[in-house]
CSV table of C-alpha atoms in Angstrom, one decimal:
chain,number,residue,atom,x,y,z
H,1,UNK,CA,83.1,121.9,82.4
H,2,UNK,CA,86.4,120.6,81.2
H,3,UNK,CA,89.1,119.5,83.0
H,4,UNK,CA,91.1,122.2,82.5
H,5,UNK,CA,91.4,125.9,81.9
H,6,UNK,CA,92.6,128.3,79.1
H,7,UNK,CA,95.4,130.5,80.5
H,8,UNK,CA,95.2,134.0,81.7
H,9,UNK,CA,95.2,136.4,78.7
H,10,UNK,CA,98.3,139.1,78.7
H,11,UNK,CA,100.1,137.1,81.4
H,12,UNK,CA,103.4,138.6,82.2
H,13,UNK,CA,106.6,136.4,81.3
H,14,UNK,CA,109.7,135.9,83.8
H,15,UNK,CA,112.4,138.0,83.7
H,16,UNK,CA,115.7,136.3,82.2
H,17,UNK,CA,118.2,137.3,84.9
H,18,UNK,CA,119.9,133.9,85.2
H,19,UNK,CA,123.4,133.1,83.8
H,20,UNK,CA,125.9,130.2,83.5
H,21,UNK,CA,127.3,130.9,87.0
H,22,UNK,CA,124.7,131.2,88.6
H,23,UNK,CA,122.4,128.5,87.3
H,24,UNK,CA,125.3,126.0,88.1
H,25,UNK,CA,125.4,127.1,91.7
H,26,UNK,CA,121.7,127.0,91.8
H,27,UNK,CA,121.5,123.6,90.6
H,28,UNK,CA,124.6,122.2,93.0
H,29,UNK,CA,123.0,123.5,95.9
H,30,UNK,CA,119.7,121.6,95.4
H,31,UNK,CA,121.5,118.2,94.3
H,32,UNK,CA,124.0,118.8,97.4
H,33,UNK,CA,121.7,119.4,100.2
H,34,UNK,CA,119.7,116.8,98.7
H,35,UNK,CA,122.3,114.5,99.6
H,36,UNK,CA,125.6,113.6,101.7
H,37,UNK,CA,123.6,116.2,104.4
H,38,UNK,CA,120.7,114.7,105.0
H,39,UNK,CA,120.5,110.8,103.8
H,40,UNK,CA,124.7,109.5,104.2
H,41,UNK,CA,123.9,108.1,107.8
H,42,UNK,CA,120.3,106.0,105.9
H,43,UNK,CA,122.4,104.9,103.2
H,44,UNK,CA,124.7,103.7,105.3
H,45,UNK,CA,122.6,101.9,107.2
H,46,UNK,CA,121.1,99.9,104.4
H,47,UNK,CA,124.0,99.3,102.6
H,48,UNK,CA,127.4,99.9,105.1
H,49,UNK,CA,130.8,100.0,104.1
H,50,UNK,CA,128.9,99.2,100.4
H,51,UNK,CA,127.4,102.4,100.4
H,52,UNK,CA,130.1,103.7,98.5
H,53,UNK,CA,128.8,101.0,95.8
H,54,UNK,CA,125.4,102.3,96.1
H,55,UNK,CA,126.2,106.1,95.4
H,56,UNK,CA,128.3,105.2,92.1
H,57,UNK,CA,125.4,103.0,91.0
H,58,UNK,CA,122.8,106.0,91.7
H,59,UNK,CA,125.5,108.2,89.5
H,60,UNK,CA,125.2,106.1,86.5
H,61,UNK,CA,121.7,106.5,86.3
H,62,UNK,CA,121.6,110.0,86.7
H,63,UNK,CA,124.6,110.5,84.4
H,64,UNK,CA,122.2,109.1,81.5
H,65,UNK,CA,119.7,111.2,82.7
H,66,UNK,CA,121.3,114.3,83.0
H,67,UNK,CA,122.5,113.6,79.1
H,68,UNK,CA,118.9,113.2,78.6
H,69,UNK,CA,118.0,116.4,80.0
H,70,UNK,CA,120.8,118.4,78.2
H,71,UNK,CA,119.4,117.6,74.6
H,72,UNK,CA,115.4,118.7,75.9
H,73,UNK,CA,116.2,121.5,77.6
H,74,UNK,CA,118.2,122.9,74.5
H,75,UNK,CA,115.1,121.7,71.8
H,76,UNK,CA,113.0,122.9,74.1
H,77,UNK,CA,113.5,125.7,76.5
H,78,UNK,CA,110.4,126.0,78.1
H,79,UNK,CA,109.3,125.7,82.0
H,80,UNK,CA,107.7,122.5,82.7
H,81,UNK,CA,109.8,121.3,81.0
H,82,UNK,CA,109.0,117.5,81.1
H,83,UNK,CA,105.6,118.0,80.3
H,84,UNK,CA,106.5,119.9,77.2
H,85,UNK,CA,109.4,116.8,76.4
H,86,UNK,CA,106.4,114.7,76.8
H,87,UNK,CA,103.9,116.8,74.4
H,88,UNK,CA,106.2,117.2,71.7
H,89,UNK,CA,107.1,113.3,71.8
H,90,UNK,CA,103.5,111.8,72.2
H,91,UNK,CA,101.0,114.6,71.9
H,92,UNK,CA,98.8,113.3,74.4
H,93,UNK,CA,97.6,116.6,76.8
H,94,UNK,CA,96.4,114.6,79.5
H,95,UNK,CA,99.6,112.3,79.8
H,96,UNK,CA,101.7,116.0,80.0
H,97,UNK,CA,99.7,116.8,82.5
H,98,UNK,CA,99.6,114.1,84.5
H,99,UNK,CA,103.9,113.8,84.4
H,100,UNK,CA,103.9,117.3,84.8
H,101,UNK,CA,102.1,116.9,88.0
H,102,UNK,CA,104.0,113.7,89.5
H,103,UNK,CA,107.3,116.3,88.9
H,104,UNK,CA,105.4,118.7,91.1
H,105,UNK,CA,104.6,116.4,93.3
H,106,UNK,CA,108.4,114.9,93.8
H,107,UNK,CA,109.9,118.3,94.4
H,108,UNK,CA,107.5,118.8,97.2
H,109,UNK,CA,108.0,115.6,98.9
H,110,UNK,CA,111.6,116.7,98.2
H,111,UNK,CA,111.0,119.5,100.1
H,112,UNK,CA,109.7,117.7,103.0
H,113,UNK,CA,112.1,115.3,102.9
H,114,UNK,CA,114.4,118.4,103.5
H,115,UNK,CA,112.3,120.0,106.0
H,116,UNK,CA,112.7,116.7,108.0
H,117,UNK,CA,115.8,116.3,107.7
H,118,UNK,CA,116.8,120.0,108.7
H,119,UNK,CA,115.0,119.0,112.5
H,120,UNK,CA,118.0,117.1,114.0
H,121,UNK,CA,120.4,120.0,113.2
H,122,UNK,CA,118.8,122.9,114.1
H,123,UNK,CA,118.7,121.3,117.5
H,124,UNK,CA,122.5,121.4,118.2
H,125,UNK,CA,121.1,124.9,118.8
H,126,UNK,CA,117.8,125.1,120.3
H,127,UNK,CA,115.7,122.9,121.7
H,128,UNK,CA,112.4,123.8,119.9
H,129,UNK,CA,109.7,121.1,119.1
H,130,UNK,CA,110.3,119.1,115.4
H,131,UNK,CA,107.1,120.8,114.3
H,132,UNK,CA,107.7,124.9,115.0
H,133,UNK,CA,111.0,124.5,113.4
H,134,UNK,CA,109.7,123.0,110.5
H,135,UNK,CA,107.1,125.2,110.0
H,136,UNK,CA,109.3,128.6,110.6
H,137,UNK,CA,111.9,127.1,107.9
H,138,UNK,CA,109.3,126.4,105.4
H,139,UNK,CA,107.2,129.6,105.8
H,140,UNK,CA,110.5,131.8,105.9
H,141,UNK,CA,111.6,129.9,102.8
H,142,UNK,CA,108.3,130.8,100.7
H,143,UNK,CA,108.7,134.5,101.7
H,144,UNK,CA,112.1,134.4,100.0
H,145,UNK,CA,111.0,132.5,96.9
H,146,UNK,CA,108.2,135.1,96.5
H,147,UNK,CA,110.7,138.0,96.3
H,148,UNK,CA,111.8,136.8,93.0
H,149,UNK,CA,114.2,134.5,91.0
H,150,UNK,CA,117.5,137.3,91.1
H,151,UNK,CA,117.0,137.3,95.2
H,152,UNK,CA,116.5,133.6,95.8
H,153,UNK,CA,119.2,132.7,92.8
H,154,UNK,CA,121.5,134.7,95.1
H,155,UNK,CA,121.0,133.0,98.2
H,156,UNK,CA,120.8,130.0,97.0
H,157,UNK,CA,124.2,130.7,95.6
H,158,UNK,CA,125.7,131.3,98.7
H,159,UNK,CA,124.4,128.6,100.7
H,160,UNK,CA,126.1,126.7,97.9
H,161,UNK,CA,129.2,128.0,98.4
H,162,UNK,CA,129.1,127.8,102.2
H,163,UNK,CA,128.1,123.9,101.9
H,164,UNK,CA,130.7,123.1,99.2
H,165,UNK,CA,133.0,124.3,102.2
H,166,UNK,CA,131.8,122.1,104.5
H,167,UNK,CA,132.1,119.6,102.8
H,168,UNK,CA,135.5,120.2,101.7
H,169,UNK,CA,135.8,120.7,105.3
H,170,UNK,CA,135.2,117.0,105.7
H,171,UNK,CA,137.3,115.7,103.1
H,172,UNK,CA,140.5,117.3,104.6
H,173,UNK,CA,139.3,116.2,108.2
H,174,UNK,CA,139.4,112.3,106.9
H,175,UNK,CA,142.6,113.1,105.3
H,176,UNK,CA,144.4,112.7,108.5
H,177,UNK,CA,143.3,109.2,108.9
H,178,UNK,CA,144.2,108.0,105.3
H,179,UNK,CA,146.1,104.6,107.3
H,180,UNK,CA,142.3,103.3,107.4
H,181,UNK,CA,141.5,103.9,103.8
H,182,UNK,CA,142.6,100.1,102.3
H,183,UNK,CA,140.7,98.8,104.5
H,184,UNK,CA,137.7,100.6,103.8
H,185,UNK,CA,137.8,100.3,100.2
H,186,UNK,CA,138.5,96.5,100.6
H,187,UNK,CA,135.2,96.5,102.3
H,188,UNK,CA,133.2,98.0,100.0
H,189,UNK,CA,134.7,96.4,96.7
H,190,UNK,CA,134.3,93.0,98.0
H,191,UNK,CA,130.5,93.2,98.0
H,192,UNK,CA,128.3,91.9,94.8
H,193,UNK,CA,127.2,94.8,93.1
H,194,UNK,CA,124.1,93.6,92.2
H,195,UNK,CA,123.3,92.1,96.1
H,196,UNK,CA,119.9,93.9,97.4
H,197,UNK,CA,121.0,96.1,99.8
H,198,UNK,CA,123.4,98.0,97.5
H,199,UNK,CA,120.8,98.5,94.8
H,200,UNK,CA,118.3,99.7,98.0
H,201,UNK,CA,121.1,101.7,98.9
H,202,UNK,CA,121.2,103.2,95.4
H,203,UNK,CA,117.7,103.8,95.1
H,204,UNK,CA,117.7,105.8,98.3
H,205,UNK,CA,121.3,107.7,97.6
H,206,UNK,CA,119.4,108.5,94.1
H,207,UNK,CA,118.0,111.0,95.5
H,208,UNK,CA,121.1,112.9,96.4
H,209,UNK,CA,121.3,113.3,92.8
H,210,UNK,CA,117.6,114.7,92.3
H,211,UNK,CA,118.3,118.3,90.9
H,212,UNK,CA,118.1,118.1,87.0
H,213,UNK,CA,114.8,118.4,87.0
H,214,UNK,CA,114.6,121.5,89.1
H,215,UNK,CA,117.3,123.2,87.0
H,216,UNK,CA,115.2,123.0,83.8
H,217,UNK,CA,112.0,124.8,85.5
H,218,UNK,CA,113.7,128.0,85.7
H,219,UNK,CA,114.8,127.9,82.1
H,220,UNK,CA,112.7,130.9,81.0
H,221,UNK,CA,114.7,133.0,83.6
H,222,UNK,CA,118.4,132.2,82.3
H,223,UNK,CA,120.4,134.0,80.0
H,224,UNK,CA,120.8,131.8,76.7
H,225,UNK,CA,119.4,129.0,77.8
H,226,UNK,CA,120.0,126.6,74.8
H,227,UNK,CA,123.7,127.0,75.5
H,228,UNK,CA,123.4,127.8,79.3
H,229,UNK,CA,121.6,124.9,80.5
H,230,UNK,CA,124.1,121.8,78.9
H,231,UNK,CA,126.5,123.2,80.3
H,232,UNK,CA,125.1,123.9,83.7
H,233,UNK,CA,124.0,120.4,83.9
H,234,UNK,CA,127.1,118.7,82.6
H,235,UNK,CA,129.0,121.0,85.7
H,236,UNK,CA,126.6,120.1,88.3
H,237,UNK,CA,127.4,116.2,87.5
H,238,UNK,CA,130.6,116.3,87.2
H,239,UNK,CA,131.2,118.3,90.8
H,240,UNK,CA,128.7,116.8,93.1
H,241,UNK,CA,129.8,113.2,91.8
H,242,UNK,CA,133.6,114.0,92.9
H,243,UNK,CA,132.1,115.4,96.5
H,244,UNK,CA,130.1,112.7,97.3
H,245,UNK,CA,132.7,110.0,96.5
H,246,UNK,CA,135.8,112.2,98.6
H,247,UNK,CA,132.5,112.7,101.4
H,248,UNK,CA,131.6,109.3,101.4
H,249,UNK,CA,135.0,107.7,102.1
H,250,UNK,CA,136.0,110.0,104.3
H,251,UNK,CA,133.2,109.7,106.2
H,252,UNK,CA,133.9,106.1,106.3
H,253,UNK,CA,137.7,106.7,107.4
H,254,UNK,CA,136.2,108.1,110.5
H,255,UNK,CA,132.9,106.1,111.4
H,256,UNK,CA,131.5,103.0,111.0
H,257,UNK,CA,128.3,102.8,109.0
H,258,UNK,CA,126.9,101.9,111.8
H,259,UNK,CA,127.4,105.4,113.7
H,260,UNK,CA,126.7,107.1,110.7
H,261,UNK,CA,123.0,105.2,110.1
H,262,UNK,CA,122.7,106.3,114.3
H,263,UNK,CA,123.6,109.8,114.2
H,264,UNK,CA,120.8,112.7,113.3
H,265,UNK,CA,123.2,115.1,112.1
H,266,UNK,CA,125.7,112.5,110.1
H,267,UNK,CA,128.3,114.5,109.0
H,268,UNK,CA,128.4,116.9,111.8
H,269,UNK,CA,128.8,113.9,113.8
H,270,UNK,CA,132.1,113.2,111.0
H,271,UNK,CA,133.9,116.6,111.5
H,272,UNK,CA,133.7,116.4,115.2
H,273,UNK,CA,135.3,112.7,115.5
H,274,UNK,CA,137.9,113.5,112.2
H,275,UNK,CA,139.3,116.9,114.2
H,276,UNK,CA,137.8,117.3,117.6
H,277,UNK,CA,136.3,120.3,117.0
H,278,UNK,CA,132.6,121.3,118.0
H,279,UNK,CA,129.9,119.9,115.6
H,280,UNK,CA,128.2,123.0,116.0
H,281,UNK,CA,130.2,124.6,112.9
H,282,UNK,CA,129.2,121.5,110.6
H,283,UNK,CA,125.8,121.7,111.6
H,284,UNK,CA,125.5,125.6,110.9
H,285,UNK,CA,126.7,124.9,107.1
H,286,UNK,CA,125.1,121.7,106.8
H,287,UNK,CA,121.6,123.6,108.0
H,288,UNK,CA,122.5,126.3,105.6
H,289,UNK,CA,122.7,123.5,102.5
H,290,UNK,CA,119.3,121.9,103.7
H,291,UNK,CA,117.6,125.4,103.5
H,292,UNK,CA,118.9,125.9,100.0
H,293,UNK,CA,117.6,122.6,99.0
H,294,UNK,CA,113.6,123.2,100.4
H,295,UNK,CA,114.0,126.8,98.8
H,296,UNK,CA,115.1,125.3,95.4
H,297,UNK,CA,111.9,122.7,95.5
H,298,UNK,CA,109.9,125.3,96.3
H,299,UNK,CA,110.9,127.4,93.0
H,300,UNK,CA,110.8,124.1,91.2
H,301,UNK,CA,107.1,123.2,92.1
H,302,UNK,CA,106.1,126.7,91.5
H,303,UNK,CA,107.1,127.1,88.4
H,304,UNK,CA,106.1,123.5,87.0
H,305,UNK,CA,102.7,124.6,88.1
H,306,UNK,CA,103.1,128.3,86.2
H,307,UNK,CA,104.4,126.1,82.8
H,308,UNK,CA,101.8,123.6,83.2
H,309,UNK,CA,99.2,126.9,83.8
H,310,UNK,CA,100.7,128.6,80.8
H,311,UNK,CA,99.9,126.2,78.0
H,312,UNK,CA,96.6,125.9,79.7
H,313,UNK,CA,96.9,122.3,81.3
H,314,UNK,CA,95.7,123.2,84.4
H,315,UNK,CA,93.6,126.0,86.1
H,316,UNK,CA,95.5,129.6,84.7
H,317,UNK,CA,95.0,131.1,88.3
H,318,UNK,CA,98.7,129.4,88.8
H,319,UNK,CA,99.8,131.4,85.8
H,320,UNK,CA,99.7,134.6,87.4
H,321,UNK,CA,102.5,137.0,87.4
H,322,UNK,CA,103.1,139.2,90.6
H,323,UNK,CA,103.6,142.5,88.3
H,324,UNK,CA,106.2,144.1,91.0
H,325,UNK,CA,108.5,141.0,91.5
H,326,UNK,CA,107.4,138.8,88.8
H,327,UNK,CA,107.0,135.7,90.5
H,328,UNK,CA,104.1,132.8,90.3
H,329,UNK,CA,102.6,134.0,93.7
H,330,UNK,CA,99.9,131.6,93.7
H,331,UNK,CA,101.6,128.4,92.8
H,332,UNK,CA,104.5,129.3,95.6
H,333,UNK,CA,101.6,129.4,98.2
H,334,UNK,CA,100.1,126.2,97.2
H,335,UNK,CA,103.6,124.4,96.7
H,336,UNK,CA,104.0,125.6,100.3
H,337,UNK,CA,101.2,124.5,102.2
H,338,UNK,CA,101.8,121.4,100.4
H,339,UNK,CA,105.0,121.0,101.3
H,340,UNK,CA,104.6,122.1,105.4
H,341,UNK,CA,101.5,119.6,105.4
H,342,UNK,CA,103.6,116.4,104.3
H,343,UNK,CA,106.9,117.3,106.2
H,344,UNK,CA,104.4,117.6,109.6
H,345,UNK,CA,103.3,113.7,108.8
H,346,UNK,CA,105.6,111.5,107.3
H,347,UNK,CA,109.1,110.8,108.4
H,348,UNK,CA,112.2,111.1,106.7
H,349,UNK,CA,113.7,108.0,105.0
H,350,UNK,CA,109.4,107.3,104.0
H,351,UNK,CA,109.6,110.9,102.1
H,352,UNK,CA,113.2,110.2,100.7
H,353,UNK,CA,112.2,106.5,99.0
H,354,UNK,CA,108.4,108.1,97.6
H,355,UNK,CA,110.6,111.0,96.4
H,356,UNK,CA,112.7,108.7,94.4
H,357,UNK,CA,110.1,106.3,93.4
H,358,UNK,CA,108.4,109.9,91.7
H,359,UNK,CA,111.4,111.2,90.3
H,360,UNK,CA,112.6,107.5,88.5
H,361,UNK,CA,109.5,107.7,87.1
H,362,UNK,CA,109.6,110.7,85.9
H,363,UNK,CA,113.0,110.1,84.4
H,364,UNK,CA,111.7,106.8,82.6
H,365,UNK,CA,109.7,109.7,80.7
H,366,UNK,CA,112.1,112.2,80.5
H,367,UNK,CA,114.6,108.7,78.4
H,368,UNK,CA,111.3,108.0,76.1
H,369,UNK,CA,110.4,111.4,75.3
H,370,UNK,CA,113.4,112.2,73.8
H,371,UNK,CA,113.7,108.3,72.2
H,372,UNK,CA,110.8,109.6,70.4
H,373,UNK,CA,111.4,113.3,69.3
H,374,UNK,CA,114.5,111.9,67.6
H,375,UNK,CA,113.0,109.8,66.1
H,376,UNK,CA,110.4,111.8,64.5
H,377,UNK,CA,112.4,115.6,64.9
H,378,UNK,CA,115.2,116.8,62.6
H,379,UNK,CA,118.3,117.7,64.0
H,380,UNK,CA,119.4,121.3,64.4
H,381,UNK,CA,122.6,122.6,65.3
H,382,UNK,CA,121.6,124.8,67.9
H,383,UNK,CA,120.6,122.1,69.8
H,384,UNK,CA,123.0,120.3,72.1
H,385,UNK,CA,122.6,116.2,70.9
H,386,UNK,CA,123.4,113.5,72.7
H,387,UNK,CA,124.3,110.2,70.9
H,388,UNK,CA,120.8,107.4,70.7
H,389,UNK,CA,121.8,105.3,72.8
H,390,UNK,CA,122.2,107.6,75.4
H,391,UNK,CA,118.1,107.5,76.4
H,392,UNK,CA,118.0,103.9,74.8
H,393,UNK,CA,120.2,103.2,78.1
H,394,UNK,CA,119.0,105.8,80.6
H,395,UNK,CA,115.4,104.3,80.1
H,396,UNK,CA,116.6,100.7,81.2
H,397,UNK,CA,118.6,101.9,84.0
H,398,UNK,CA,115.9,103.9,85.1
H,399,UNK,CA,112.6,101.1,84.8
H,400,UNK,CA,115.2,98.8,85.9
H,401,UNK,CA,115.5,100.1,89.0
H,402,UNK,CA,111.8,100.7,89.2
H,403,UNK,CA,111.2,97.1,88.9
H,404,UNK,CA,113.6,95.8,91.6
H,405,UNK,CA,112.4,98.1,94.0
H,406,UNK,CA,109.2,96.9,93.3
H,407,UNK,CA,109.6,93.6,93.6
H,408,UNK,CA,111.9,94.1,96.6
């Protein structure tokens, strides 16, 4: 018996209903509720007043990734797409494999992460136990992303929309106490950049910037996805870099780092103290942004397994097609029990570090892979191309940070 299995024969592809708008909506609301919603209050904890340090460090090193990922996913449109960067660079199956799986694996502790993270704010409604309501959001959540790509692509657009409000929402809230600002910013530049608990702070505010890697893994469903994609990714930088930044210090203008690390529901806890109002209204969009974020993963992981399926990697059960609503209904359900299993046993700020242990890691592959296909691939101009240096760069930053946490 070998280790893996041919795929399906007459499988039926996805349907390419994805375009530029939407896939840039998609991708914010994953890198978004990822972030400033669920992990400001743990990065502030680490790091304080610094955090602000710790988030533009963490940008750096997904700004070289996400340059990374716009040359790849324009050579090589193709779901899974890291394993496939990885075959065309080294040609080594089981290595493809292997990455393709630890990608899988991130955007599920991702999800759980989420699912986690989603507890503390759901109570400022209800008073159900940590383990119903984790369950109930990940279950509803896997109906949806079995429905099909158009549907969840939709919602997950408007829950995008609804947090880039909220958080807007905070950013004019902390504009009213704009007297504390110097101070603040005095407090964050006078800290060594290089001190440990900024560079822990990055590597746990890294994972507000997870999302790149999701983005490419519905590639076979967008519209012209060797323009599309660049420019989805280049957007999706660009915007949630800004956010977090005005987020972060206004935040700050507000609370100390201290209530911030303390609170469950960080930002609601912001918007109440910057206008007096109820957190209840941050909470509902702040719940809404963590949903889109576990529904996102949950697409992700599903159709890494379906790419890794296709080219025959692993078993081509997870290849299969629902014929009505064209979806991988086989690899959802597996991403999902997965998913529900892990959020039910770990706690959060465990899930967030293993989750961006995985994905640096899979970065570091994503920089060499494409190291290596130009060195060895000619160029084409329908391919987007990112100067050399650019994964020369991204793959230090990225084992870099690898090694620090390590030896931290």
């Amino acid at each position: 018996m070998v280790w893996y299995h041919k795929p399906m024969a007459k499988t039926l592809k996805l349907k390419r209903s994805v375009g530029l708008p939407l896939l840039t909506l998609y991708g914010l609301g994953n890198i978004l509720g990822a972030g400033v919603y669920v992990l400001i209050g743990e990065v502030a904890g680490i790091a304080g007043y610094a955090a602000i340090l710790s988030f533009m460090v963490a940008c750096v090193i997904a700004a070289f990734t996400a340059f990374s990922y716009m040359e790849l996913s324009s050579r090589y449109p193709k779901t899974a797409g890291v394993s496939i960067y990885l075959h065309q660079a080294f040609n080594i199956r089981l290595l493809s494999t292997l990455v393709g799986l630890m990608l899988v694996s991130s955007g599920i502790v991702s999800a759980a992460t989420l699912a986690r993270g989603c507890v503390g704010y759901v109570q400022q409604f209800i008073g159900a136990p940590d383990w119903l309501i984790i369950t109930t959001v990940i279950v509803g959540l896997s109906i949806i992303a079995l429905a099909g790509i158009a549907h969840s692509a939709k919602l997950a657009a408007f829950f995008t929309l609804v947090e880039i409000g909220g958080l807007i929402l905070i950013v004019v809230g902390g504009s009213g106490h704009l007297d504390q600002i110097q101070p603040v910013l005095q407090q964050a530049a006078a800290t060594n950049w290089l001190t440990p608990a900024i560079l822990m702070g990055a590597f746990v505010a890294f994972y507000a910037f997870i999302g790149f890697e999701d983005m490419i893994e519905v590639v076979e469903e967008v519209k012209n996805p060797r323009r599309t994609m660049p420019k989805a990714i280049l957007l999706c930088l660009a915007i949630s870099t800004a956010l977090y930044l005005l987020v972060l210090i206004a935040s700050f203008l507000v609370l100390t780092p201290q209530q911030l690390a303390d609170s469950d529901a960080p930002l609601a806890a912001v918007f109440t103290a910057a206008t007096g109002l109820s957190p209840l209204i941050l909470a509902a969009i702040a719940l809404g942004a963590i949903i889109n974020g576990i529904l996102v993963q949950i697409i992700m992981g599903s159709r890494v397994l379906y790419g890794l399926a296709s080219q025959g990697w692993i078993h081509g059960s997870l290849s299969k097609v629902h014929k009505g609503v064209r979806t991988p209904v086989a690899a959802t359900v597996l991403v999902a029990i997965i998913i529900l299993i892990l959020a039910l046993l770990f706690p959060l700020l465990k899930l967030a570090e293993f989750t961006s242990f995985l994905v640096l890691l899979v970065f570091a592959m994503v920089h060499a892979s494409l190291l290596m296909v130009k060195r060895r691939g000619r160029l084409n101009k329908s391919h987007h191309v990112v100067p050399g240096y650019v994964p020369l760069i991204g793959l230090v930053l990225t084992t870099g940070m690898l090694v620090i946490v390590v030896l931290s």
